[in-house]
Amino acid sequence: MTLLEARHMVGGYGEADILHGVDLSVAPGQVVVIIGPNGAGKSTAMKAVAGLVRLRPGSSVIFDGAEIANAPAETMVARGLAYVPQERNVFPSLSVEENLLMGAYARPAAAREGMERAFATFPDLAAKRRAAAGSLSGGQRQMVAVARALMLTPKLIMLDEPTAGLSPKFCTLIFEKVREIARSGIAVLMVEQNARPALAIADRGVVLAMGRNRAADTGPGLLANPEIGHLFLGGAAPEDDA
C-alpha cells in the first residue's frame, strides 16, 4: 500500500521551475530519504508535497487516496501530513510544553495524549518542559520541532534537513528517533545532506539532480552503488572495465 504517490511534479517559485518531473512515493511505516547536490530540488519537492510550492498542471500528488496537488498548506495537518522545516521550526520565546501544544491546535482534545507520546519519544524534553525553546541546544530544539509534529499522530511526517548543524551525537539520536517513529507506523520522508547515515537507516532512497530523478533504490542499495557513491556520497570513482 502506498500512502504518498507524487508523479511528474513540475513547479517552483514564480515563473522559475525547480522541479522538472519529480516522482516520489512513501508507504506507511517507511523511511524514504531524498539526497542530491545543492540546488537539486530536494527541499522544493518536499515543500510541493506540503502545499508550499505551486505545481504546474499535470502534476499529481496523491496522499492517502486523495489528490492534494496545490491544496492549501493549512489543510495538510488535518489530512495527516506534518512538515518540519529546516529553519525557524520552533517558537523560541515559548516553553517546550507550549511549543508542543501549538502542534495540537487543530485538535485540542488530543493535546494530553500527544504530550505523553512526545515525551515518551523524546524523554530528555520532559525535564525541559518549562524551559524556553530558545534556551535549548540546537539538537534539543530539533527534538522539540519533531515532537510538535507528532502531537496529532500524523500519517506522514516530512523532515527537511533534520540534522543540519547538529553534533554527531545528536545526528545519531535524530536518526534513531526517525526509525522509532517509522516503527510506530508513521511514514517518514526526509531530505538530508548527511547522506550516508541517512541512507543507512532508510528503507528507500531517492537521488535528485537538477530537479529530476537521478536514481532510486533501497538505502543499502544506493550506498553500495559505486556511481552514486562517487557522484553524490563522496566515494571513490568507479574503476574502468578496461
PDB file of C-alpha atoms in Angstrom:
ATOM      1  CA  MET A   1       0.000   0.000   0.000  1.00  0.00           C
ATOM      2  CA  THR A   2       1.324   3.447  -0.941  1.00  0.00           C
ATOM      3  CA  LEU A   3       0.486   6.389   1.311  1.00  0.00           C
ATOM      4  CA  LEU A   4       2.066   9.135  -0.808  1.00  0.00           C
ATOM      5  CA  GLU A   5       2.366   8.941  -4.576  1.00  0.00           C
ATOM      6  CA  ALA A   6       3.744  12.081  -6.242  1.00  0.00           C
ATOM      7  CA  ARG A   7       4.093  11.900 -10.001  1.00  0.00           C
ATOM      8  CA  HIS A   8       5.601  14.272 -12.546  1.00  0.00           C
ATOM      9  CA  MET A   9       5.897  17.189 -10.139  1.00  0.00           C
ATOM     10  CA  VAL A  10       6.776  20.299 -12.136  1.00  0.00           C
ATOM     11  CA  GLY A  11       6.947  23.657 -10.403  1.00  0.00           C
ATOM     12  CA  GLY A  12       8.948  26.105  -8.381  1.00  0.00           C
ATOM     13  CA  TYR A  13       8.925  29.761  -7.409  1.00  0.00           C
ATOM     14  CA  GLY A  14       7.194  32.333  -9.585  1.00  0.00           C
ATOM     15  CA  GLU A  15       7.866  31.581 -13.218  1.00  0.00           C
ATOM     16  CA  ALA A  16      11.039  29.601 -12.491  1.00  0.00           C
ATOM     17  CA  ASP A  17      10.575  25.836 -12.354  1.00  0.00           C
ATOM     18  CA  ILE A  18      12.882  23.996  -9.960  1.00  0.00           C
ATOM     19  CA  LEU A  19      11.209  20.611 -10.356  1.00  0.00           C
ATOM     20  CA  HIS A  20      11.107  19.041 -13.800  1.00  0.00           C
ATOM     21  CA  GLY A  21       9.017  15.899 -13.398  1.00  0.00           C
ATOM     22  CA  VAL A  22       9.981  14.562  -9.949  1.00  0.00           C
ATOM     23  CA  ASP A  23       8.426  11.286  -8.731  1.00  0.00           C
ATOM     24  CA  LEU A  24       8.216  10.273  -5.058  1.00  0.00           C
ATOM     25  CA  SER A  25       6.400   7.535  -3.165  1.00  0.00           C
ATOM     26  CA  VAL A  26       6.223   6.538   0.504  1.00  0.00           C
ATOM     27  CA  ALA A  27       4.431   3.629   2.179  1.00  0.00           C
ATOM     28  CA  PRO A  28       3.131   3.556   5.764  1.00  0.00           C
ATOM     29  CA  GLY A  29       5.916   2.927   8.285  1.00  0.00           C
ATOM     30  CA  GLN A  30       8.582   3.512   5.652  1.00  0.00           C
ATOM     31  CA  VAL A  31      11.578   5.862   5.796  1.00  0.00           C
ATOM     32  CA  VAL A  32      12.350   7.450   2.428  1.00  0.00           C
ATOM     33  CA  VAL A  33      15.379   9.740   2.170  1.00  0.00           C
ATOM     34  CA  ILE A  34      15.914  12.290  -0.597  1.00  0.00           C
ATOM     35  CA  ILE A  35      19.548  13.113  -1.343  1.00  0.00           C
ATOM     36  CA  GLY A  36      21.369  15.051  -4.033  1.00  0.00           C
ATOM     37  CA  PRO A  37      23.639  18.056  -4.555  1.00  0.00           C
ATOM     38  CA  ASN A  38      22.769  21.601  -3.549  1.00  0.00           C
ATOM     39  CA  GLY A  39      20.165  23.037  -5.886  1.00  0.00           C
ATOM     40  CA  ALA A  40      18.842  19.610  -6.883  1.00  0.00           C
ATOM     41  CA  GLY A  41      15.295  20.463  -5.792  1.00  0.00           C
ATOM     42  CA  LYS A  42      15.180  18.274  -2.688  1.00  0.00           C
ATOM     43  CA  SER A  43      13.564  20.754  -0.321  1.00  0.00           C
ATOM     44  CA  THR A  44      11.412  22.162  -3.122  1.00  0.00           C
ATOM     45  CA  ALA A  45       9.987  18.698  -3.785  1.00  0.00           C
ATOM     46  CA  MET A  46       9.090  18.297  -0.127  1.00  0.00           C
ATOM     47  CA  LYS A  47       7.528  21.765   0.028  1.00  0.00           C
ATOM     48  CA  ALA A  48       5.496  20.956  -3.085  1.00  0.00           C
ATOM     49  CA  VAL A  49       4.002  17.928  -1.333  1.00  0.00           C
ATOM     50  CA  ALA A  50       3.243  20.133   1.688  1.00  0.00           C
ATOM     51  CA  GLY A  51       1.417  22.682  -0.455  1.00  0.00           C
ATOM     52  CA  LEU A  52       4.091  25.364  -0.048  1.00  0.00           C
ATOM     53  CA  VAL A  53       5.253  25.357  -3.687  1.00  0.00           C
ATOM     54  CA  ARG A  54       2.893  25.780  -6.618  1.00  0.00           C
ATOM     55  CA  LEU A  55       2.849  22.873  -9.072  1.00  0.00           C
ATOM     56  CA  ARG A  56       2.104  23.106 -12.772  1.00  0.00           C
ATOM     57  CA  PRO A  57      -0.945  21.453 -14.363  1.00  0.00           C
ATOM     58  CA  GLY A  58      -0.265  17.773 -14.981  1.00  0.00           C
ATOM     59  CA  SER A  59       1.490  17.297 -11.643  1.00  0.00           C
ATOM     60  CA  SER A  60      -0.107  14.793  -9.285  1.00  0.00           C
ATOM     61  CA  VAL A  61       0.274  14.337  -5.522  1.00  0.00           C
ATOM     62  CA  ILE A  62      -1.978  11.613  -4.132  1.00  0.00           C
ATOM     63  CA  PHE A  63      -1.953  11.296  -0.340  1.00  0.00           C
ATOM     64  CA  ASP A  64      -3.997   8.643   1.429  1.00  0.00           C
ATOM     65  CA  GLY A  65      -6.086   8.166  -1.712  1.00  0.00           C
ATOM     66  CA  ALA A  66      -6.874  11.857  -2.325  1.00  0.00           C
ATOM     67  CA  GLU A  67      -5.371  14.262  -4.850  1.00  0.00           C
ATOM     68  CA  ILE A  68      -3.746  17.108  -2.885  1.00  0.00           C
ATOM     69  CA  ALA A  69      -1.599  18.867  -5.509  1.00  0.00           C
ATOM     70  CA  ASN A  70      -1.791  22.610  -4.780  1.00  0.00           C
ATOM     71  CA  ALA A  71      -4.135  22.054  -1.835  1.00  0.00           C
ATOM     72  CA  PRO A  72      -3.813  24.866   0.765  1.00  0.00           C
ATOM     73  CA  ALA A  73      -0.894  24.210   3.112  1.00  0.00           C
ATOM     74  CA  GLU A  74      -3.074  24.949   6.143  1.00  0.00           C
ATOM     75  CA  THR A  75      -5.244  21.913   5.342  1.00  0.00           C
ATOM     76  CA  MET A  76      -2.381  19.430   5.432  1.00  0.00           C
ATOM     77  CA  VAL A  77      -2.354  18.823   9.201  1.00  0.00           C
ATOM     78  CA  ALA A  78      -5.996  17.768   9.142  1.00  0.00           C
ATOM     79  CA  ARG A  79      -5.163  15.360   6.322  1.00  0.00           C
ATOM     80  CA  GLY A  80      -2.487  13.694   8.474  1.00  0.00           C
ATOM     81  CA  LEU A  81       0.592  15.263   6.913  1.00  0.00           C
ATOM     82  CA  ALA A  82       3.154  17.060   9.117  1.00  0.00           C
ATOM     83  CA  TYR A  83       6.051  19.155   7.801  1.00  0.00           C
ATOM     84  CA  VAL A  84       9.122  20.209   9.814  1.00  0.00           C
ATOM     85  CA  PRO A  85      11.173  22.919   8.057  1.00  0.00           C
ATOM     86  CA  GLN A  86      14.923  23.171   8.441  1.00  0.00           C
ATOM     87  CA  GLU A  87      14.941  26.650   9.968  1.00  0.00           C
ATOM     88  CA  ARG A  88      12.656  28.639  12.284  1.00  0.00           C
ATOM     89  CA  ASN A  89      10.933  25.426  13.340  1.00  0.00           C
ATOM     90  CA  VAL A  90      10.314  26.320  16.998  1.00  0.00           C
ATOM     91  CA  PHE A  91       8.837  29.304  18.854  1.00  0.00           C
ATOM     92  CA  PRO A  92      11.906  30.403  20.856  1.00  0.00           C
ATOM     93  CA  SER A  93      10.054  32.539  23.411  1.00  0.00           C
ATOM     94  CA  LEU A  94       7.591  29.766  24.267  1.00  0.00           C
ATOM     95  CA  SER A  95       8.370  26.887  26.601  1.00  0.00           C
ATOM     96  CA  VAL A  96       8.897  23.364  25.325  1.00  0.00           C
ATOM     97  CA  GLU A  97       5.433  22.417  26.570  1.00  0.00           C
ATOM     98  CA  GLU A  98       3.841  25.438  24.894  1.00  0.00           C
ATOM     99  CA  ASN A  99       5.607  24.588  21.636  1.00  0.00           C
ATOM    100  CA  LEU A 100       4.171  21.095  21.768  1.00  0.00           C
ATOM    101  CA  LEU A 101       0.682  22.403  22.490  1.00  0.00           C
ATOM    102  CA  MET A 102       0.939  24.511  19.332  1.00  0.00           C
ATOM    103  CA  GLY A 103       1.164  21.218  17.455  1.00  0.00           C
ATOM    104  CA  ALA A 104      -2.267  20.236  18.753  1.00  0.00           C
ATOM    105  CA  TYR A 105      -4.053  23.459  17.829  1.00  0.00           C
ATOM    106  CA  ALA A 106      -6.200  21.671  15.242  1.00  0.00           C
ATOM    107  CA  ARG A 107      -7.480  19.160  17.823  1.00  0.00           C
ATOM    108  CA  PRO A 108      -7.053  20.459  21.398  1.00  0.00           C
ATOM    109  CA  ALA A 109      -8.739  17.383  22.879  1.00  0.00           C
ATOM    110  CA  ALA A 110      -5.780  15.296  21.699  1.00  0.00           C
ATOM    111  CA  ALA A 111      -3.202  17.508  23.440  1.00  0.00           C
ATOM    112  CA  ARG A 112      -2.769  15.437  26.611  1.00  0.00           C
ATOM    113  CA  GLU A 113      -2.311  12.160  24.742  1.00  0.00           C
ATOM    114  CA  GLY A 114       0.006  13.867  22.250  1.00  0.00           C
ATOM    115  CA  MET A 115       2.132  15.334  25.034  1.00  0.00           C
ATOM    116  CA  GLU A 116       2.558  11.932  26.658  1.00  0.00           C
ATOM    117  CA  ARG A 117       3.547  10.449  23.309  1.00  0.00           C
ATOM    118  CA  ALA A 118       6.006  13.272  22.605  1.00  0.00           C
ATOM    119  CA  PHE A 119       7.757  12.903  25.950  1.00  0.00           C
ATOM    120  CA  ALA A 120       7.831   9.118  25.567  1.00  0.00           C
ATOM    121  CA  THR A 121       9.578   9.537  22.203  1.00  0.00           C
ATOM    122  CA  PHE A 122      11.912  12.291  23.460  1.00  0.00           C
ATOM    123  CA  PRO A 123      12.271  11.729  27.231  1.00  0.00           C
ATOM    124  CA  ASP A 124      15.046  14.349  27.505  1.00  0.00           C
ATOM    125  CA  LEU A 125      12.444  17.022  26.741  1.00  0.00           C
ATOM    126  CA  ALA A 126      10.320  16.137  29.764  1.00  0.00           C
ATOM    127  CA  ALA A 127      12.896  17.667  32.110  1.00  0.00           C
ATOM    128  CA  LYS A 128      12.981  20.784  29.926  1.00  0.00           C
ATOM    129  CA  ARG A 129       9.229  21.198  29.553  1.00  0.00           C
ATOM    130  CA  ARG A 130       9.170  24.584  31.335  1.00  0.00           C
ATOM    131  CA  ALA A 131      12.312  25.924  29.631  1.00  0.00           C
ATOM    132  CA  ALA A 132      12.082  28.391  26.745  1.00  0.00           C
ATOM    133  CA  ALA A 133      12.776  26.612  23.478  1.00  0.00           C
ATOM    134  CA  GLY A 134      15.214  29.366  22.533  1.00  0.00           C
ATOM    135  CA  SER A 135      17.423  28.418  25.502  1.00  0.00           C
ATOM    136  CA  LEU A 136      17.924  24.850  24.281  1.00  0.00           C
ATOM    137  CA  SER A 137      20.777  23.447  22.235  1.00  0.00           C
ATOM    138  CA  GLY A 138      20.333  23.001  18.502  1.00  0.00           C
ATOM    139  CA  GLY A 139      19.758  19.283  18.920  1.00  0.00           C
ATOM    140  CA  GLN A 140      17.176  19.808  21.632  1.00  0.00           C
ATOM    141  CA  ARG A 141      15.340  22.395  19.524  1.00  0.00           C
ATOM    142  CA  GLN A 142      15.206  19.901  16.671  1.00  0.00           C
ATOM    143  CA  MET A 143      13.690  17.345  19.026  1.00  0.00           C
ATOM    144  CA  VAL A 144      11.034  19.903  20.019  1.00  0.00           C
ATOM    145  CA  ALA A 145      10.215  20.545  16.351  1.00  0.00           C
ATOM    146  CA  VAL A 146       9.825  16.852  15.573  1.00  0.00           C
ATOM    147  CA  ALA A 147       7.888  16.179  18.791  1.00  0.00           C
ATOM    148  CA  ARG A 148       5.471  19.001  17.970  1.00  0.00           C
ATOM    149  CA  ALA A 149       4.851  17.491  14.531  1.00  0.00           C
ATOM    150  CA  LEU A 150       3.978  14.191  16.223  1.00  0.00           C
ATOM    151  CA  MET A 151       1.362  15.688  18.542  1.00  0.00           C
ATOM    152  CA  LEU A 152      -1.580  14.659  16.330  1.00  0.00           C
ATOM    153  CA  THR A 153      -0.088  11.312  15.222  1.00  0.00           C
ATOM    154  CA  PRO A 154       0.290  12.167  11.526  1.00  0.00           C
ATOM    155  CA  LYS A 155       0.264   9.513   8.833  1.00  0.00           C
ATOM    156  CA  LEU A 156       3.332  11.107   7.222  1.00  0.00           C
ATOM    157  CA  ILE A 157       5.987  13.349   8.744  1.00  0.00           C
ATOM    158  CA  MET A 158       8.314  15.261   6.414  1.00  0.00           C
ATOM    159  CA  LEU A 159      11.688  16.409   7.783  1.00  0.00           C
ATOM    160  CA  ASP A 160      13.820  18.950   5.914  1.00  0.00           C
ATOM    161  CA  GLU A 161      17.497  18.530   6.871  1.00  0.00           C
ATOM    162  CA  PRO A 162      16.763  17.458  10.479  1.00  0.00           C
ATOM    163  CA  THR A 163      20.470  17.008  11.333  1.00  0.00           C
ATOM    164  CA  ALA A 164      21.785  20.240   9.762  1.00  0.00           C
ATOM    165  CA  GLY A 165      24.333  21.865  12.070  1.00  0.00           C
ATOM    166  CA  LEU A 166      23.989  19.237  14.789  1.00  0.00           C
ATOM    167  CA  SER A 167      26.773  17.434  16.613  1.00  0.00           C
ATOM    168  CA  PRO A 168      27.469  13.793  15.696  1.00  0.00           C
ATOM    169  CA  LYS A 169      25.800  12.758  18.965  1.00  0.00           C
ATOM    170  CA  PHE A 170      22.537  14.494  18.105  1.00  0.00           C
ATOM    171  CA  CYS A 171      22.703  13.345  14.478  1.00  0.00           C
ATOM    172  CA  THR A 172      22.810   9.744  15.669  1.00  0.00           C
ATOM    173  CA  LEU A 173      19.954  10.405  18.095  1.00  0.00           C
ATOM    174  CA  ILE A 174      17.746  12.014  15.443  1.00  0.00           C
ATOM    175  CA  PHE A 175      18.280   9.096  13.053  1.00  0.00           C
ATOM    176  CA  GLU A 176      17.463   6.633  15.843  1.00  0.00           C
ATOM    177  CA  LYS A 177      14.235   8.520  16.563  1.00  0.00           C
ATOM    178  CA  VAL A 178      13.319   8.538  12.865  1.00  0.00           C
ATOM    179  CA  ARG A 179      13.491   4.748  12.839  1.00  0.00           C
ATOM    180  CA  GLU A 180      11.477   4.604  16.065  1.00  0.00           C
ATOM    181  CA  ILE A 181       8.799   6.843  14.558  1.00  0.00           C
ATOM    182  CA  ALA A 182       8.625   4.634  11.464  1.00  0.00           C
ATOM    183  CA  ARG A 183       8.278   1.507  13.593  1.00  0.00           C
ATOM    184  CA  SER A 184       5.160   3.060  15.111  1.00  0.00           C
ATOM    185  CA  GLY A 185       3.583   3.029  11.633  1.00  0.00           C
ATOM    186  CA  ILE A 186       4.158   6.677  10.698  1.00  0.00           C
ATOM    187  CA  ALA A 187       5.751   7.211   7.291  1.00  0.00           C
ATOM    188  CA  VAL A 188       8.823   9.470   7.142  1.00  0.00           C
ATOM    189  CA  LEU A 189      10.002  11.465   4.129  1.00  0.00           C
ATOM    190  CA  MET A 190      13.324  13.141   4.850  1.00  0.00           C
ATOM    191  CA  VAL A 191      15.684  15.441   2.961  1.00  0.00           C
ATOM    192  CA  GLU A 192      19.271  15.001   4.118  1.00  0.00           C
ATOM    193  CA  GLN A 193      22.726  16.283   3.192  1.00  0.00           C
ATOM    194  CA  ASN A 194      24.177  13.874   5.764  1.00  0.00           C
ATOM    195  CA  ALA A 195      23.556  11.214   3.174  1.00  0.00           C
ATOM    196  CA  ARG A 196      25.465   8.121   4.283  1.00  0.00           C
ATOM    197  CA  PRO A 197      23.996   7.712   7.785  1.00  0.00           C
ATOM    198  CA  ALA A 198      20.574   8.733   6.467  1.00  0.00           C
ATOM    199  CA  LEU A 199      20.616   6.047   3.785  1.00  0.00           C
ATOM    200  CA  ALA A 200      21.837   3.539   6.362  1.00  0.00           C
ATOM    201  CA  ILE A 201      18.509   3.849   8.231  1.00  0.00           C
ATOM    202  CA  ALA A 202      16.337   4.328   5.119  1.00  0.00           C
ATOM    203  CA  ASP A 203      14.055   1.759   3.559  1.00  0.00           C
ATOM    204  CA  ARG A 204      14.371   3.613   0.253  1.00  0.00           C
ATOM    205  CA  GLY A 205      16.446   6.458  -1.102  1.00  0.00           C
ATOM    206  CA  VAL A 206      15.746   8.847  -3.975  1.00  0.00           C
ATOM    207  CA  VAL A 207      18.518  10.804  -5.664  1.00  0.00           C
ATOM    208  CA  LEU A 208      17.616  14.108  -7.301  1.00  0.00           C
ATOM    209  CA  ALA A 209      19.817  16.163  -9.615  1.00  0.00           C
ATOM    210  CA  MET A 210      18.821  19.370 -11.403  1.00  0.00           C
ATOM    211  CA  GLY A 211      15.185  18.900 -10.436  1.00  0.00           C
ATOM    212  CA  ARG A 212      14.903  15.400 -11.859  1.00  0.00           C
ATOM    213  CA  ASN A 213      15.044  11.850 -10.532  1.00  0.00           C
ATOM    214  CA  ARG A 214      18.575  10.533 -10.928  1.00  0.00           C
ATOM    215  CA  ALA A 215      18.265   7.181  -9.137  1.00  0.00           C
ATOM    216  CA  ALA A 216      16.125   5.259  -6.655  1.00  0.00           C
ATOM    217  CA  ASP A 217      16.838   2.113  -4.667  1.00  0.00           C
ATOM    218  CA  THR A 218      16.860   0.733  -1.154  1.00  0.00           C
ATOM    219  CA  GLY A 219      19.060   2.671   1.253  1.00  0.00           C
ATOM    220  CA  PRO A 220      21.726  -0.088   1.300  1.00  0.00           C
ATOM    221  CA  GLY A 221      21.430  -0.408  -2.482  1.00  0.00           C
ATOM    222  CA  LEU A 222      22.332   3.247  -3.032  1.00  0.00           C
ATOM    223  CA  LEU A 223      25.157   3.014  -0.512  1.00  0.00           C
ATOM    224  CA  ALA A 224      26.593   0.058  -2.412  1.00  0.00           C
ATOM    225  CA  ASN A 225      26.239   1.704  -5.840  1.00  0.00           C
ATOM    226  CA  PRO A 226      29.747   2.903  -6.849  1.00  0.00           C
ATOM    227  CA  GLU A 227      28.449   5.513  -9.301  1.00  0.00           C
ATOM    228  CA  ILE A 228      26.086   7.026  -6.731  1.00  0.00           C
ATOM    229  CA  GLY A 229      28.858   6.882  -4.146  1.00  0.00           C
ATOM    230  CA  HIS A 230      31.234   8.767  -6.420  1.00  0.00           C
ATOM    231  CA  LEU A 231      28.766  11.389  -7.618  1.00  0.00           C
ATOM    232  CA  PHE A 232      26.698  12.035  -4.503  1.00  0.00           C
ATOM    233  CA  LEU A 233      28.277  10.439  -1.424  1.00  0.00           C
ATOM    234  CA  GLY A 234      31.891  11.498  -1.741  1.00  0.00           C
ATOM    235  CA  GLY A 235      33.132   7.994  -2.568  1.00  0.00           C
ATOM    236  CA  ALA A 236      35.898   6.906  -4.888  1.00  0.00           C
ATOM    237  CA  ALA A 237      35.273   6.922  -8.631  1.00  0.00           C
ATOM    238  CA  PRO A 238      34.309   3.532 -10.104  1.00  0.00           C
ATOM    239  CA  GLU A 239      37.161   1.832 -11.950  1.00  0.00           C
ATOM    240  CA  ASP A 240      37.084   1.426 -15.712  1.00  0.00           C
ATOM    241  CA  ASP A 241      36.420  -2.060 -17.062  1.00  0.00           C
ATOM    242  CA  ALA A 242      39.376  -1.854 -19.429  1.00  0.00           C
TER     243      ALA A 242
END
